[in-house]
mmCIF file of C-alpha atoms and ligand atoms in Angstrom:
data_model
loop_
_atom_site.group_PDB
_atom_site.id
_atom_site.type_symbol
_atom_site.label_atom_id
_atom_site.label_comp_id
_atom_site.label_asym_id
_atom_site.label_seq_id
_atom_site.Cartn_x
_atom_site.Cartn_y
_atom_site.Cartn_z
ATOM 1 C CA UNK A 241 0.000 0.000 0.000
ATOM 2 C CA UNK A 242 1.327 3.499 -0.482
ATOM 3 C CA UNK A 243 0.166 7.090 0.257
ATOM 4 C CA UNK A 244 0.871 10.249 0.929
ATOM 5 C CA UNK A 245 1.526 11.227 4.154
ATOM 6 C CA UNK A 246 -0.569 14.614 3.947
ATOM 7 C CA UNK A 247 -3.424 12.305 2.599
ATOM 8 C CA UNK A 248 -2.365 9.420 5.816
ATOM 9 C CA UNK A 249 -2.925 12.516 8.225
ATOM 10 C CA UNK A 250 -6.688 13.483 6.659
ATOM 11 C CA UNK A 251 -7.676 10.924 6.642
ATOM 12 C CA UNK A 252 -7.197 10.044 10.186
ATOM 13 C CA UNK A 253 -8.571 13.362 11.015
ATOM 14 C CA UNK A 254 -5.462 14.796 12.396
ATOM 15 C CA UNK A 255 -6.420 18.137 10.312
ATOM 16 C CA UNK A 256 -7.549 19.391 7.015
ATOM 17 C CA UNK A 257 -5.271 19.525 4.437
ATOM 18 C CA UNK A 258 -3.380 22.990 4.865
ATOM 19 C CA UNK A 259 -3.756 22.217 8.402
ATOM 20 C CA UNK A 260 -1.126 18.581 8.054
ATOM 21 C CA UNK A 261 1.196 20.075 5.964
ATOM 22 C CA UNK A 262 1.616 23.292 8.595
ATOM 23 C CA UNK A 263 2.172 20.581 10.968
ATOM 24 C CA UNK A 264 4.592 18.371 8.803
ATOM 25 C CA UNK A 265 6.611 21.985 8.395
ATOM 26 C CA UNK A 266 6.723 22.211 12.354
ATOM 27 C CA UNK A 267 8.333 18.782 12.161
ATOM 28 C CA UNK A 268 6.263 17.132 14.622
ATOM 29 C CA UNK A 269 4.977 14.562 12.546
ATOM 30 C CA UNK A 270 7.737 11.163 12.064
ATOM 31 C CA UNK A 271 7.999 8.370 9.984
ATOM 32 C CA UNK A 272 9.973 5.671 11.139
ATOM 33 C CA UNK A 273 11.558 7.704 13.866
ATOM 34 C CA UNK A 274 12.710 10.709 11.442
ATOM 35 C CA UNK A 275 10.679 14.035 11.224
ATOM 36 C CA UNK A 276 9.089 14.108 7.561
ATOM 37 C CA UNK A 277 10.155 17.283 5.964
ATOM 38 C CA UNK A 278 8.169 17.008 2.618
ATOM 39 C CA UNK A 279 3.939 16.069 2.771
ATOM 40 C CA UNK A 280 3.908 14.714 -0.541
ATOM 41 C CA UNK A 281 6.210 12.496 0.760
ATOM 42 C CA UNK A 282 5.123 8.162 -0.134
ATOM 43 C CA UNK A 283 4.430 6.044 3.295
ATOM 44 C CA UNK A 284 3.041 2.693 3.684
ATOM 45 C CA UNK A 285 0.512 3.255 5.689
ATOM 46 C CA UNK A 286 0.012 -0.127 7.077
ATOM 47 C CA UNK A 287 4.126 -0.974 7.877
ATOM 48 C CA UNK A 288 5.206 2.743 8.728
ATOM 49 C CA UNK A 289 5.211 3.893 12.185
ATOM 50 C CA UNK A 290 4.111 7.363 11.817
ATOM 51 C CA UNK A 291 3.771 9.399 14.977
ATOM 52 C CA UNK A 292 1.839 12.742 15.388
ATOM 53 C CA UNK A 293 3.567 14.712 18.510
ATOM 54 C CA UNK A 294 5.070 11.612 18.982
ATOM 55 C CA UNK A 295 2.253 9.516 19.493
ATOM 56 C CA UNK A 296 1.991 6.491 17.139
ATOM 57 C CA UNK A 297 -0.881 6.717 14.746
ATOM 58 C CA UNK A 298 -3.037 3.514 13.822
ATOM 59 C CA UNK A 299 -4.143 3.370 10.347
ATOM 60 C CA UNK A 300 -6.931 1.141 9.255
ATOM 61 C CA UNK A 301 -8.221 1.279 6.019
ATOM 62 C CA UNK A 302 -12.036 0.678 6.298
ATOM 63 C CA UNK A 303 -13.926 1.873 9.455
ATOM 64 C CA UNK A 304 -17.847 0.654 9.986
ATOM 65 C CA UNK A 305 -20.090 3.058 12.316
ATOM 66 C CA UNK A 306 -23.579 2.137 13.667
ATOM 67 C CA UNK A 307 -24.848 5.386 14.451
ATOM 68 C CA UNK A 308 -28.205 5.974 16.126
ATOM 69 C CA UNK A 309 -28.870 9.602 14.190
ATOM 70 C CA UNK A 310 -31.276 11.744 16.308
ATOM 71 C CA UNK A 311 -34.052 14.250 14.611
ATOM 72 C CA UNK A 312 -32.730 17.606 13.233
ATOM 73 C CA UNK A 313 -29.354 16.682 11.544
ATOM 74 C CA UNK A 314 -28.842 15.494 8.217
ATOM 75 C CA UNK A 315 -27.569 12.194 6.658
ATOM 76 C CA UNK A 316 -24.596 14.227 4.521
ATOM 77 C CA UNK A 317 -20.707 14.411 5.070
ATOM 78 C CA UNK A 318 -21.204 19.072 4.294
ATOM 79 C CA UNK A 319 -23.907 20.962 4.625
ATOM 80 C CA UNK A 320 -24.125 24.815 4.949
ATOM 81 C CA UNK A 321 -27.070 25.002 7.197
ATOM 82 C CA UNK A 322 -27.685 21.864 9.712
ATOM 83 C CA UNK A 323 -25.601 20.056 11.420
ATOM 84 C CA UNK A 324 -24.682 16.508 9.552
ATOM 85 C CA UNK A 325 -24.421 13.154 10.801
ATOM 86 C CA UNK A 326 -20.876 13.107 10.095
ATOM 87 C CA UNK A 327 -19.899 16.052 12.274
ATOM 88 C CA UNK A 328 -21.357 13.877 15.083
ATOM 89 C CA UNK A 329 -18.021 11.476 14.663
ATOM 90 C CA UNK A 330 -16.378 14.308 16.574
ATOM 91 C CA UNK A 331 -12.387 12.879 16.462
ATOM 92 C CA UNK A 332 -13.819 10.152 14.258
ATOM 93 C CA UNK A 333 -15.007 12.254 11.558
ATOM 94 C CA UNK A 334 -12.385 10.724 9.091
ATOM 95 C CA UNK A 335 -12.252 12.909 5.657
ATOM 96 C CA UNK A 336 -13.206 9.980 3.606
ATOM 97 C CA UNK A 337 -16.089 8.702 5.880
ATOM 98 C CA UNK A 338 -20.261 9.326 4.630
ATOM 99 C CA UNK A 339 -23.658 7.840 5.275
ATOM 100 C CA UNK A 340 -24.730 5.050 3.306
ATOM 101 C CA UNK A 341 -28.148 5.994 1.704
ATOM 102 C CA UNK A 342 -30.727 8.538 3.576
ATOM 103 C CA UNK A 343 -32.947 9.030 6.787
ATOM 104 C CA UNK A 344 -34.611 12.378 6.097
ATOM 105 C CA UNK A 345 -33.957 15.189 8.749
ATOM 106 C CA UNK A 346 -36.834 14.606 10.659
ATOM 107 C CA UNK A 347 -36.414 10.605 10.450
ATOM 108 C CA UNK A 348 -34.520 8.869 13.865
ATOM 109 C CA UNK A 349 -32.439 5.601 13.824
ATOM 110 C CA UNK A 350 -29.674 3.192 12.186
ATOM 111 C CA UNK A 351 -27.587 4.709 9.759
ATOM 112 C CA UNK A 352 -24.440 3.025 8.743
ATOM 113 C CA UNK A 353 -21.204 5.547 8.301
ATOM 114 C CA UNK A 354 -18.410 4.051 6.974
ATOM 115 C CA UNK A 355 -15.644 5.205 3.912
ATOM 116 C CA UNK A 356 -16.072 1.300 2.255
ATOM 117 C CA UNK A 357 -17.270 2.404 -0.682
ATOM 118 C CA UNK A 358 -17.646 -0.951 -1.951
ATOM 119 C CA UNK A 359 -19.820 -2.326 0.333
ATOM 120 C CA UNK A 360 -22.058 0.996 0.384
ATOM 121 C CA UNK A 361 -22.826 0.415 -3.287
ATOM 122 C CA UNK A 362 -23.668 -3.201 -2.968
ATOM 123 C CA UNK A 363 -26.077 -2.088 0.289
ATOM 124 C CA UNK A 364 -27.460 0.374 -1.875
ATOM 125 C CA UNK A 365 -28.169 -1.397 -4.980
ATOM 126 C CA UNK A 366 -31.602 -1.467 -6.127
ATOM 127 C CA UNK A 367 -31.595 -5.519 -7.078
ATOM 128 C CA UNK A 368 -29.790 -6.965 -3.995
ATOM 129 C CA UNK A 369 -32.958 -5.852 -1.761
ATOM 130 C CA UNK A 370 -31.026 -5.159 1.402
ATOM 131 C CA UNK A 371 -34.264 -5.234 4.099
ATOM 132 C CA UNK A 372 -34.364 -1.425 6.357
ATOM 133 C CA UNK A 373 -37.043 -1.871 9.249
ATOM 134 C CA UNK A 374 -39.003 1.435 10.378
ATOM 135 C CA UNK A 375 -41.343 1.633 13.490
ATOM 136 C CA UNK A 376 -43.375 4.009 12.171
ATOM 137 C CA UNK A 377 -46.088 6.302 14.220
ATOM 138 C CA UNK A 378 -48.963 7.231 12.203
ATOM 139 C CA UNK A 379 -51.663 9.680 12.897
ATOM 140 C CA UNK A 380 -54.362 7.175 12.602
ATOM 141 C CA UNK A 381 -55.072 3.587 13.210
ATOM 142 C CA UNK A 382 -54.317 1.071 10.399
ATOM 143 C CA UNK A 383 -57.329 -1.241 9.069
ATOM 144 C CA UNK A 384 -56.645 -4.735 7.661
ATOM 145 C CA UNK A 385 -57.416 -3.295 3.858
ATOM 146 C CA UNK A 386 -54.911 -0.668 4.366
ATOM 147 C CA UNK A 387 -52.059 -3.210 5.811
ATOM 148 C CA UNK A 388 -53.089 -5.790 2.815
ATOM 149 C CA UNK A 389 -52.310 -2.635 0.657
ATOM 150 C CA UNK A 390 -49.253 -2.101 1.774
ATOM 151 C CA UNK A 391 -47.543 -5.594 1.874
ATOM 152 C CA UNK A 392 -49.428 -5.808 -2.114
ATOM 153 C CA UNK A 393 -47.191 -2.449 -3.199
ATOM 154 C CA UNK A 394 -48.967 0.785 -3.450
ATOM 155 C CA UNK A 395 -48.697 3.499 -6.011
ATOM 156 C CA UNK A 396 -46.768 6.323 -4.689
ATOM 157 C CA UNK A 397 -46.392 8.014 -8.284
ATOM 158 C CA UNK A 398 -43.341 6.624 -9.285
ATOM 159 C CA UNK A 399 -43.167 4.243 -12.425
ATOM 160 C CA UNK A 400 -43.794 0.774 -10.692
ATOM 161 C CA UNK A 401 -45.847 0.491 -7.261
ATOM 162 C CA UNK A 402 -43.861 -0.120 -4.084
ATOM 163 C CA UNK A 403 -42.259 -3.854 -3.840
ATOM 164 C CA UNK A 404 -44.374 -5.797 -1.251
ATOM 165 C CA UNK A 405 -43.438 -4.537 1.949
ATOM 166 C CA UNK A 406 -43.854 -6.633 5.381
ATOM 167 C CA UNK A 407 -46.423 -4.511 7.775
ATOM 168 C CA UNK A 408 -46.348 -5.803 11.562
ATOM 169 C CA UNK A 409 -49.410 -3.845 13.833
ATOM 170 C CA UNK A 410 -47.909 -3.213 17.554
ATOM 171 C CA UNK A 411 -50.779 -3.459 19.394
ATOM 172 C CA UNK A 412 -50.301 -5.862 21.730
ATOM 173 C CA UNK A 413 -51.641 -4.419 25.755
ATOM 174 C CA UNK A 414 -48.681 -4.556 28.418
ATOM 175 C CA UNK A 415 -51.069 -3.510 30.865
ATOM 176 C CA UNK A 416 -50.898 0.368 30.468
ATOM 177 C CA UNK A 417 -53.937 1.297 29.542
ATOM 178 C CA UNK A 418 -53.228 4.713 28.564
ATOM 179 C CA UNK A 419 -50.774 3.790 26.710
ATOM 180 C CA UNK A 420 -52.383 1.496 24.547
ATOM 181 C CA UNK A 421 -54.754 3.996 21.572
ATOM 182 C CA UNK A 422 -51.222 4.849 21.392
ATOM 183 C CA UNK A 423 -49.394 1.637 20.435
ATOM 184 C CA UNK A 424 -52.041 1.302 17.885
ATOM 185 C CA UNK A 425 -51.281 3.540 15.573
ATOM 186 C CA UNK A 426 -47.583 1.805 15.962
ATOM 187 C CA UNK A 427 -46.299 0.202 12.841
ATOM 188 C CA UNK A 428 -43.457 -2.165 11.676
ATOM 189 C CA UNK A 429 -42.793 -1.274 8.090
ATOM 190 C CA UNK A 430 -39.449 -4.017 6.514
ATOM 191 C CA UNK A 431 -39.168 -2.494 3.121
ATOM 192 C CA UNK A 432 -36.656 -4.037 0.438
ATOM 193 C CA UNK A 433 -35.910 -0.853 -1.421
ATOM 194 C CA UNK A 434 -35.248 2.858 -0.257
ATOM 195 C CA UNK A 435 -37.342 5.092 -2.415
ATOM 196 C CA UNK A 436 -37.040 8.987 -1.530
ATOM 197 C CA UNK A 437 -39.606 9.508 1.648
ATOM 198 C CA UNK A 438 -40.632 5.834 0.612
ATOM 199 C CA UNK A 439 -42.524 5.183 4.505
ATOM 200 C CA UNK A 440 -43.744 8.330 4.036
ATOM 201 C CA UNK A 441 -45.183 8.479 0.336
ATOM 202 C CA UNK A 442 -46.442 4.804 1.306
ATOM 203 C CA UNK A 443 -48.779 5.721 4.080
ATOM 204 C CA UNK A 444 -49.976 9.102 2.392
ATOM 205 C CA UNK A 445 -50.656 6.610 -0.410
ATOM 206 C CA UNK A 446 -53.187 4.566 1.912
ATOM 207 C CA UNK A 447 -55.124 8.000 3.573
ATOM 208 C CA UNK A 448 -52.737 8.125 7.117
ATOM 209 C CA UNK A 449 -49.631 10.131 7.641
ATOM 210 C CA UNK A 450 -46.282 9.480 9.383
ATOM 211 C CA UNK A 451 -46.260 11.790 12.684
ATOM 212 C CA UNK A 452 -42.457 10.130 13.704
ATOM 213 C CA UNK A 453 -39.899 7.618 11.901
ATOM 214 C CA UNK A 454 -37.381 6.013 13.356
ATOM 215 C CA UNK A 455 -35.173 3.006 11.287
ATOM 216 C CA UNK A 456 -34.893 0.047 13.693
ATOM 217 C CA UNK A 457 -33.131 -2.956 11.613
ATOM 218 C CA UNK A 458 -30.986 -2.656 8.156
ATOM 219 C CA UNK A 459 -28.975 -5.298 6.339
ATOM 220 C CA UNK A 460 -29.986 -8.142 8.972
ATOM 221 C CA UNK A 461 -28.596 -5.831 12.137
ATOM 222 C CA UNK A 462 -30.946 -4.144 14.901
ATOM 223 C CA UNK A 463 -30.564 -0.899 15.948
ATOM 224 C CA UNK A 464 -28.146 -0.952 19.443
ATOM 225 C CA UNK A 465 -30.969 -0.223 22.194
ATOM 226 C CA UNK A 466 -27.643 1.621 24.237
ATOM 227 C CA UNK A 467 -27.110 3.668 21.772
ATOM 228 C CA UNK A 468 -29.075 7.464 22.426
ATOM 229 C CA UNK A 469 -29.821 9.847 19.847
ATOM 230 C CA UNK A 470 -26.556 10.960 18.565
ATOM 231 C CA UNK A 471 -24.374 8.131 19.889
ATOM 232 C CA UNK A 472 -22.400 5.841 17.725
ATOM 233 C CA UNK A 473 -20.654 2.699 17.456
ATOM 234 C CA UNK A 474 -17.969 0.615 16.234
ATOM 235 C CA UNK A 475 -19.488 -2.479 14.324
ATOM 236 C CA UNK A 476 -18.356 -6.002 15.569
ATOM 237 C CA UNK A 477 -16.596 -8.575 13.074
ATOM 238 C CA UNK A 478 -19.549 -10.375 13.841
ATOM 239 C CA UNK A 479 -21.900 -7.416 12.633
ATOM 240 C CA UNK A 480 -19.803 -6.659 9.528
ATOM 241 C CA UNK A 481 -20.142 -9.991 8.474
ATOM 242 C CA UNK A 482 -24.057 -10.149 8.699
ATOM 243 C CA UNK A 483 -24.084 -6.934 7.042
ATOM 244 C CA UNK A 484 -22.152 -8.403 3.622
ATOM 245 C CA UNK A 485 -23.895 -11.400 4.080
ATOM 246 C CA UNK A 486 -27.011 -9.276 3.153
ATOM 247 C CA UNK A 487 -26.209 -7.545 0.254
ATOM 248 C CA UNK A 488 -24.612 -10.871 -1.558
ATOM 249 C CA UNK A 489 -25.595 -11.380 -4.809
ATOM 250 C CA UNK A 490 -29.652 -12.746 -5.105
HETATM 251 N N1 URA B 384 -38.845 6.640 4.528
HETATM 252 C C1 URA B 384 -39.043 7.950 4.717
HETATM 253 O O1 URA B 384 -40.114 8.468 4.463
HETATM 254 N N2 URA B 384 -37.998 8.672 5.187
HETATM 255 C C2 URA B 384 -36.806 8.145 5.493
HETATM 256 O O2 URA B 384 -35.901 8.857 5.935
HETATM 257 C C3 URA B 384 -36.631 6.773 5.297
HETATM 258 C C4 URA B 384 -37.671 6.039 4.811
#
């Protein structure tokens, strides 16, 4: 493998790019022991010790985030008005790192950061059918005709109606009465595609409306109950390898 060590020290998040090579001029960045002199200069970024005020630096190529995202931020690397999911990395926030696909602004839950490009288009791909679970609250109750609807595909205006979708009604009574007209109107939506505002379009399409969205499952992995709003996590081998398991080829 071979970069360049300006690149190495972005990428890691040590600065942005002007930022490295200020620091590579102050000569407190080392390769092997020697201060580097020159940012352009080739290191293998997987032998080379590189240190950054002499403290080693660990490189790893691909890094896999499960990231609860909370309301009012958006699923983009830059934007010029909210804040963006990958801002909440903090010291994380790798240069080549992004969201792979969308949960609108408003819209809670899993999202999956990572800078595996790869594996982000295979998730993504509109024929491997990579299942993405919403609980969805709706303003009204759901009827059987409208939940047959749904897992049959409904027209939302695009060119083909929605791919049958698996509907699950929470309405089972734990005893809380008051809770319960609530839990009603609580739906499990597994969808095998990710049209733009797809949950959304798909209950407008059946007369009820989506009053709060949160993704709960995607690619085979549940949503980390630990993990609050805004909190993230590293996935586990274990994880990863569900998660490529589920975007194989069908
Ligand atoms: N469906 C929506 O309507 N919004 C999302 O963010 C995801 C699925």
């Amino acid at each position: 493998m071979d970069l360049r060590l300006d690149r190495f020290l972005c990428e890691l998040n040590i600065g942005t790019r002007s930022q490295v090579k200020a620091f590579i001029r102050q000569g407190i960045v080392a390769v092997g022991g020697v201060p580097a002199k020159d940012p352009n200069q080739r290191i293998d970024e997987l032998s080379d010790r590189v240190t950054f005020r002499g403290k080693p630096l660990e490189y790893r190529r691909y890094v896999y985030y499960m990231m609860n995202k909370p309301e009012g931020v958006v699923s983009a690397t830059r934007d010029n008005v909210s804040r963006t999911v990958v801002s909440l990395l903090g010291k994380d926030a790798r240069e080549d790192i992004f969201p792979v696909g969308r949960l609108d602004k408003d819209v809670t839950g899993f999202l999956l950061l990572t800078n595996d490009g790869d594996l982000a288009h295979r998730l993504l791909a509109p024929k491997r059918h990579v299942d993405k679970t919403y609980l969805a609250v709706l303003a009204h109750s759901l009827g059987q005709p409208e939940i047959r609807r749904l897992e049959a595909g409904v027209d939302i205006g695009e060119e083909r109606p929605t791919l049958p979708a698996r509907v699950e009604l929470l309405t089972e009574d734990d005893g809380r009465k008051e809770d319960k007209a609530i839990r009603e109107n609580k739906v499990l939506l597994t969808l095998h595609e990710g049209k733009f505002h797809q949950v959304k379009r798909m209950l407008q399409a059946v007369g009820n409306e989506v009053v709060g969205l949160q993704r709960v499952a995607f690619g085979g992995l549940r949503l980390d109950p630990e993990l609050e709003p805004g909190e993230y996590r590293e996935l586990t081998e274990e994880e990863l390898a569900i998660l490529r398991e589920s975007c194989m080829e069908v």
